[in-house]
GROMACS .gro file of C-alpha atoms in nm:
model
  239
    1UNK     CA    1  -0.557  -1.685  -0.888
    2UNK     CA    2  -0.639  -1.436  -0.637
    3UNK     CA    3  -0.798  -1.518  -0.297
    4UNK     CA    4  -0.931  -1.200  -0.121
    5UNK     CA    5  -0.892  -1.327   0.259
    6UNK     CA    6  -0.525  -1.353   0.130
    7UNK     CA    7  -0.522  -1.049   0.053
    8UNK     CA    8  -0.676  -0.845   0.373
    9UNK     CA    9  -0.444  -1.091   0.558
   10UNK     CA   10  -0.153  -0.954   0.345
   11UNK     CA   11  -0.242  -0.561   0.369
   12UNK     CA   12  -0.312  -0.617   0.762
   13UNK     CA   13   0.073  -0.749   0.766
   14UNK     CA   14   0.189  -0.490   0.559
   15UNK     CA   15   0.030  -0.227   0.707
   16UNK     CA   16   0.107  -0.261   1.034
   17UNK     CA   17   0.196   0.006   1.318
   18UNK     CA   18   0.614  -0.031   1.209
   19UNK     CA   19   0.594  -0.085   0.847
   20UNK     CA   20   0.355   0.158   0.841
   21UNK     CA   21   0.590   0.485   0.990
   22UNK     CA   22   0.870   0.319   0.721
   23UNK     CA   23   0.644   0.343   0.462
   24UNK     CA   24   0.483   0.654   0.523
   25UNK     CA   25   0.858   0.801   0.608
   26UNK     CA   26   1.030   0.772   0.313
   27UNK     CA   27   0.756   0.984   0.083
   28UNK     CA   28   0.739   1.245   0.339
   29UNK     CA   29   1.061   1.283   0.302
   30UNK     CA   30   1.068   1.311  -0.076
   31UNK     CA   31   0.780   1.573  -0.055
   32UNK     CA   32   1.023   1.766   0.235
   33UNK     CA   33   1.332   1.759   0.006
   34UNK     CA   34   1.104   1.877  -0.308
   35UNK     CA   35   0.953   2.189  -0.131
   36UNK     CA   36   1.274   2.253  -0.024
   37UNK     CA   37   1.461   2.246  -0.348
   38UNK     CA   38   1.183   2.437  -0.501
   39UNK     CA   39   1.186   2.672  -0.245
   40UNK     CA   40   1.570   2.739  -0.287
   41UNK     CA   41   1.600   2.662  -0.645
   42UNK     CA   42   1.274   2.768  -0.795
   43UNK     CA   43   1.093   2.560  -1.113
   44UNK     CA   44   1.372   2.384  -1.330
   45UNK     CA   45   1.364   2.104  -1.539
   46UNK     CA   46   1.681   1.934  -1.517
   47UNK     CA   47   1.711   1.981  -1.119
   48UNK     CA   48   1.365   1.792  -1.093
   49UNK     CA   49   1.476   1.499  -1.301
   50UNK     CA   50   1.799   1.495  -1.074
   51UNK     CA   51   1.599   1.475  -0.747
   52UNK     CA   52   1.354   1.237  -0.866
   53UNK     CA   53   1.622   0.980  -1.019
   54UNK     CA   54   1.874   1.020  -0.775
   55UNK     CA   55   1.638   1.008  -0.436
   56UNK     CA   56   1.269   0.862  -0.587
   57UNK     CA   57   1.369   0.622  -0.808
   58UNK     CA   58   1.710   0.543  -0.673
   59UNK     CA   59   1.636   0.537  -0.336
   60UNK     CA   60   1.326   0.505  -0.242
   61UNK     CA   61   1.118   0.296  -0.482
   62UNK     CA   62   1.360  -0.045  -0.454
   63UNK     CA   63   1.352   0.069  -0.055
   64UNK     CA   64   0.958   0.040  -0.035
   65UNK     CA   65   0.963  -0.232  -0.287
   66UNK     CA   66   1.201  -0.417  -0.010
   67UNK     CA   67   0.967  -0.323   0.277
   68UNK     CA   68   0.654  -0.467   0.050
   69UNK     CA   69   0.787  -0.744  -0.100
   70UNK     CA   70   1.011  -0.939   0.169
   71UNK     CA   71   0.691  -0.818   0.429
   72UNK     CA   72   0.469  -0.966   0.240
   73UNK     CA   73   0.590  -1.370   0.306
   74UNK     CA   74   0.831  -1.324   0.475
   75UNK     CA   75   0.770  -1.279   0.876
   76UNK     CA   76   0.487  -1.580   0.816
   77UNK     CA   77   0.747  -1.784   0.714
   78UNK     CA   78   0.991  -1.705   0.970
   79UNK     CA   79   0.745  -1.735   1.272
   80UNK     CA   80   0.565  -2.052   1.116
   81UNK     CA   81   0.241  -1.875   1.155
   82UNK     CA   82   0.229  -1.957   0.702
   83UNK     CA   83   0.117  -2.340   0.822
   84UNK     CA   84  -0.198  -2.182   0.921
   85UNK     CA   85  -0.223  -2.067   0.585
   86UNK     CA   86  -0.104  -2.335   0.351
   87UNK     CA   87  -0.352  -2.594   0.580
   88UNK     CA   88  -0.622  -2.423   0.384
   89UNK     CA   89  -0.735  -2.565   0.062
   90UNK     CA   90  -0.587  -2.211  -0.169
   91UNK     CA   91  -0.343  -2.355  -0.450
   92UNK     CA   92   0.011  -2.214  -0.356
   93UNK     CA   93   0.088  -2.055  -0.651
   94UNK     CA   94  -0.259  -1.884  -0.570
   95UNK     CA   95  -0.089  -1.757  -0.252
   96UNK     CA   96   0.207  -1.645  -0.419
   97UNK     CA   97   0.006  -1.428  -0.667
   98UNK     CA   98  -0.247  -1.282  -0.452
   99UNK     CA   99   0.080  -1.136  -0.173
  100UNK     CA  100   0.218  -1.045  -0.524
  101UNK     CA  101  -0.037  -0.805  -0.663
  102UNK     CA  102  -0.095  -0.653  -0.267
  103UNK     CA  103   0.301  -0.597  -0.266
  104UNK     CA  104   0.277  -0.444  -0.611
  105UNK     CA  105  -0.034  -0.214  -0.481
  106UNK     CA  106   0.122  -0.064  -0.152
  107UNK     CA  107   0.466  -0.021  -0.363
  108UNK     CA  108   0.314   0.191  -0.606
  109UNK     CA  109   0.135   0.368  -0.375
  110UNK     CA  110   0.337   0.424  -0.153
  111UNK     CA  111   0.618   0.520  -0.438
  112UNK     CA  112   0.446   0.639  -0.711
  113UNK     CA  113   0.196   0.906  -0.603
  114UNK     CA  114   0.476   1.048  -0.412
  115UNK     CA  115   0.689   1.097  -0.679
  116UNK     CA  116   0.458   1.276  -0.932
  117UNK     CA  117   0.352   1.503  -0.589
  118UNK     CA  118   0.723   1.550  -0.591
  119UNK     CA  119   0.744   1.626  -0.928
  120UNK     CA  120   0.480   1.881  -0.941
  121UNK     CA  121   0.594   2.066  -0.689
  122UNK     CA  122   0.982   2.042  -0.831
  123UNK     CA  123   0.861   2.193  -1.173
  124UNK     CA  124   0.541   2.181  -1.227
  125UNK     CA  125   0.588   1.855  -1.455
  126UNK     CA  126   0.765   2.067  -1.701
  127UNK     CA  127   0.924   1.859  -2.001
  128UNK     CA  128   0.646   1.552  -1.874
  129UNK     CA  129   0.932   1.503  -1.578
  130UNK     CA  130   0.679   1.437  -1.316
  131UNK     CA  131   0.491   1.177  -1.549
  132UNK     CA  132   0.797   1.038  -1.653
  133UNK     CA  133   0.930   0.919  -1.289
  134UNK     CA  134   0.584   0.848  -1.189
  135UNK     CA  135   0.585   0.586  -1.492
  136UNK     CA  136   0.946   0.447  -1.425
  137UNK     CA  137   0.811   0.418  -1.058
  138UNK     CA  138   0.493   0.230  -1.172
  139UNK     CA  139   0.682  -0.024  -1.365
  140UNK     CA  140   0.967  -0.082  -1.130
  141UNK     CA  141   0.730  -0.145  -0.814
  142UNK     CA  142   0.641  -0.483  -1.021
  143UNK     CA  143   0.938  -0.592  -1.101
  144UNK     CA  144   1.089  -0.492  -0.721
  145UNK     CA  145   0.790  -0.622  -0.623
  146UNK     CA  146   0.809  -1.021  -0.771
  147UNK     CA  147   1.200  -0.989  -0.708
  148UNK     CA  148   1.221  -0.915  -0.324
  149UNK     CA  149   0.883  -1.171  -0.258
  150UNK     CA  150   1.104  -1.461  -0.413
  151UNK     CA  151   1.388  -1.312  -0.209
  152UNK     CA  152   1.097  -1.343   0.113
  153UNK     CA  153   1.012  -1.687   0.004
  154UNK     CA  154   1.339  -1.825  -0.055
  155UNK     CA  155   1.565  -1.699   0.249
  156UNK     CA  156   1.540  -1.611   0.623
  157UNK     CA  157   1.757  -1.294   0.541
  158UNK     CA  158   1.532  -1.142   0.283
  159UNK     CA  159   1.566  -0.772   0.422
  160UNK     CA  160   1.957  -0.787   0.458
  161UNK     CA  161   1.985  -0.915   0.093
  162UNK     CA  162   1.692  -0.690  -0.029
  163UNK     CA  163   1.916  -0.441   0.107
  164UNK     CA  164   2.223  -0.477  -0.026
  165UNK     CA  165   2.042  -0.519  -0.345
  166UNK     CA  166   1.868  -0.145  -0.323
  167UNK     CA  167   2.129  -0.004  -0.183
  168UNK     CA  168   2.469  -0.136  -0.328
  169UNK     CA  169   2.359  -0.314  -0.637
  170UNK     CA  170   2.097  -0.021  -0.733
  171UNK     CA  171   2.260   0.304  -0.584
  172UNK     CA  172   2.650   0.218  -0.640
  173UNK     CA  173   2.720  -0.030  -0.922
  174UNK     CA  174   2.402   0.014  -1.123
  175UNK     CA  175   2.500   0.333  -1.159
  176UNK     CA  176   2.882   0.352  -1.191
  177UNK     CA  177   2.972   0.017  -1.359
  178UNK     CA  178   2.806  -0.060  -1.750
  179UNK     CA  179   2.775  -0.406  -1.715
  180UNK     CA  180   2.578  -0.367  -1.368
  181UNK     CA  181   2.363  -0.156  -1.557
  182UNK     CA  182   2.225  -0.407  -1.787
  183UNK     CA  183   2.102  -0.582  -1.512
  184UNK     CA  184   1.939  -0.310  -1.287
  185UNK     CA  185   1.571  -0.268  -1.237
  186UNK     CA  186   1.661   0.133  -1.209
  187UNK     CA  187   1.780   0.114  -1.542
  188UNK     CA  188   1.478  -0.100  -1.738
  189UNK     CA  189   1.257   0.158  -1.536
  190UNK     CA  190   1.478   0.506  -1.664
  191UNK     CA  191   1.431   0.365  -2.025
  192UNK     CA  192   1.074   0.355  -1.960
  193UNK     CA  193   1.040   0.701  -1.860
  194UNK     CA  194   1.328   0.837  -2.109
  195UNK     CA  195   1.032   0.751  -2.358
  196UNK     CA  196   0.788   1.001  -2.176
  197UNK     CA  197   0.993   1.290  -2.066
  198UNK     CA  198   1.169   1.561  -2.239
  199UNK     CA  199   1.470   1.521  -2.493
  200UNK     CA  200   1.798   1.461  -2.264
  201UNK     CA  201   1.659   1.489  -1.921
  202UNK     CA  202   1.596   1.070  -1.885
  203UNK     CA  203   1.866   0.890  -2.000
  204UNK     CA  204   1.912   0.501  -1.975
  205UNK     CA  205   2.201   0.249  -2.098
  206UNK     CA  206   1.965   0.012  -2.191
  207UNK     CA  207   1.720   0.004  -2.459
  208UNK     CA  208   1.329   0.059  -2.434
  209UNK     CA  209   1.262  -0.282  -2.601
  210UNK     CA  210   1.527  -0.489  -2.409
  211UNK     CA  211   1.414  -0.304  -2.071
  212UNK     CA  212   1.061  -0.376  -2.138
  213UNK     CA  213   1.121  -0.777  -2.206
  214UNK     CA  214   1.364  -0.756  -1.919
  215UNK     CA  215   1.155  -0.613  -1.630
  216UNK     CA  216   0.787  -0.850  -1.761
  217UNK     CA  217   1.037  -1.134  -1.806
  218UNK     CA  218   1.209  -1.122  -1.395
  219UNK     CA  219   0.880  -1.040  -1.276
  220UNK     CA  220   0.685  -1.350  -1.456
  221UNK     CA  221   0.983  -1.594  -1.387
  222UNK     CA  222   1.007  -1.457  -1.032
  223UNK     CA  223   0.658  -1.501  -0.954
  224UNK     CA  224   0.694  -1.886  -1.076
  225UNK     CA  225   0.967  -1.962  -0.902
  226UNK     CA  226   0.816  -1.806  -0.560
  227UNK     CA  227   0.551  -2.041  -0.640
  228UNK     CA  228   0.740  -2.308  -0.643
  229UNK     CA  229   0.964  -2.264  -0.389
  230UNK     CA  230   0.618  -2.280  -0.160
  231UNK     CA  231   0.545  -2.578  -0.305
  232UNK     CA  232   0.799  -2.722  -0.179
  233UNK     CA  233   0.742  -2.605   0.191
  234UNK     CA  234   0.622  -2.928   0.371
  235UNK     CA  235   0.373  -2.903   0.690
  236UNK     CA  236   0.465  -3.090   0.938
  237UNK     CA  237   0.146  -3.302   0.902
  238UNK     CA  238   0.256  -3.405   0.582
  239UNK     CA  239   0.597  -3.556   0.643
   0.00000   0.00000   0.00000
C-alpha cells in the first residue's frame, strides 16, 4: 500500500521553494507570538491554552493541513503531469495512500512540533498544556490530512474550498454555532486533548468517544473515496 518513489515524488512537490516559505511561515510565527506573550505575560496556564487553541490549533494546523493535503494531488492533476504517474503499474488506491501518509507526515511536522515548542515556551507545559495541543495537533493533521487530499482529488478549486473550510467553517462557525461544532475537526481534536491537559483549561462540545469514532471514521472513508475518485480518472490511452 505504500510505494516509496511515490513518496519522494510527493515530499519533492510538497517541499518545494513556495510551499516551503508557507510552511515554514506559519510556525515561525507561532514561536514569535509565544516568546512574545511570554515575554509580556510571563508563565500562565490558561493564557497558553488560549494561544495555542485560538492561533495553533485554530489557525494554523487546518492551514498546513490545506497546504499538505490539496499539494499533495492536486497541482498533478491540474497540469496533467498525474498521467505520467497512473501509466505506471502502482494500484490507485496505492497512490492515494502513499500522498496520504506523506501529507499526514509534513502536517504534523510542520504543526505539531511547533506547537509543543510553543507551548513550552508559553508555560513551561504547566497543567500538560503543551502535550495536550501537541496531541490535538497530532490527531487533527490526519483527519485534515485525508479531508483536504479528497478535496485535491475531487476538484480543481481544492485550495479555495480548503480555505473556506479552515478559515470560515473552522475559525467562525465551529466555534460560535453548536451544531457546526459537532462537525468540526477542531472540535474532535480539543476533546482529544481535554483528556490530557489540566481540569478546565481544554474544553470541547463533543465527547471523547464520539470525537474519536468521528475523526478515524472521515479519515478512513475519505481516504476510500480519494481512491476511488482516481479510479475513475481515465488516460487518454484508455478511452
Amino acid at each position: 500500500m505504500y510505494n516509496p518513489t511515490v513518496a519522494r515524488l510527493t515530499y519533492r512537490a510538497l517541499l518545494g521553494r513556495r510551499r516551503a516559505l508557507i510552511l515554514f511561515a506559519l510556525p515561525a510565527l507561532l514561536i514569535l507570538i509565544a516568546t512574545a506573550v511570554r515575554v509580556f505575560n510571563g508563565a500562565d496556564d490558561q493564557i497558553a491554552a488560549d494561544v495555542l487553541g485560538g492561533f495553533a490549533l485554530a489557525t494554523m494546523v487546518p492551514l498546513i493541513g490545506v497546504i499538505a493535503g490539496t499539494g499533495a494531488i492536486g497541482p498533478e492533476i491540474d497540469d496533467g503531469s498525474i498521467v505520467y504517474l497512473l501509466s505506471k503499474p502502482v494500484k490507485r488506491p496505492t497512490i492515494i495512500f502513499t500522498k496520504l501518509i506523506v501529507a499526514i507526515a509534513v502536517t504534523m511536522v510542520f504543526s505539531a512540533v511547533p506547537t509543543f515548542v510553543a507551548g513550552m515556551i508559553l508555560n513551561g507545559n504547566g497543567q500538560q498544556v503543551a502535550v495536550a495541543y501537541t496531541v490535538a495537533a497530532l490527531v487533527a493533521s490526519i483527519a485534515y490530512s485525508a479531508l483536504f487530499l479528497l478535496l485535491g482529488t475531487v476538484s480543481r478549486h481544492a485550495v479555495v474550498i480548503g480555505l473556506v473550510y479552515a478559515l470560515v467553517w473552522e475559525a467562525l462557525f465551529g466555534s460560535l454555532i453548536s451544531g457546526a461544532k459537532t462537525l468540526s475537526v477542531q472540535q474532535w481534536a480539543l476533546a482529544v486533548a481535554q483528556k490530557v491537559s489540566g481540569e478546565g483549561l481544554v474544553t470541547s462540545d463533543v465527547g471523547l468517544p464520539a470525537a474519536v469514532a468521528l475523526l478515524v471514521g472521515v479519515t478512513v472513508l475519505a481516504t476510500w473515496y480519494a481512491g476511488q475518485k482516481l479510479r475513475t480518472l481515465k488516460l487518454a490511452g484508455e478511452e
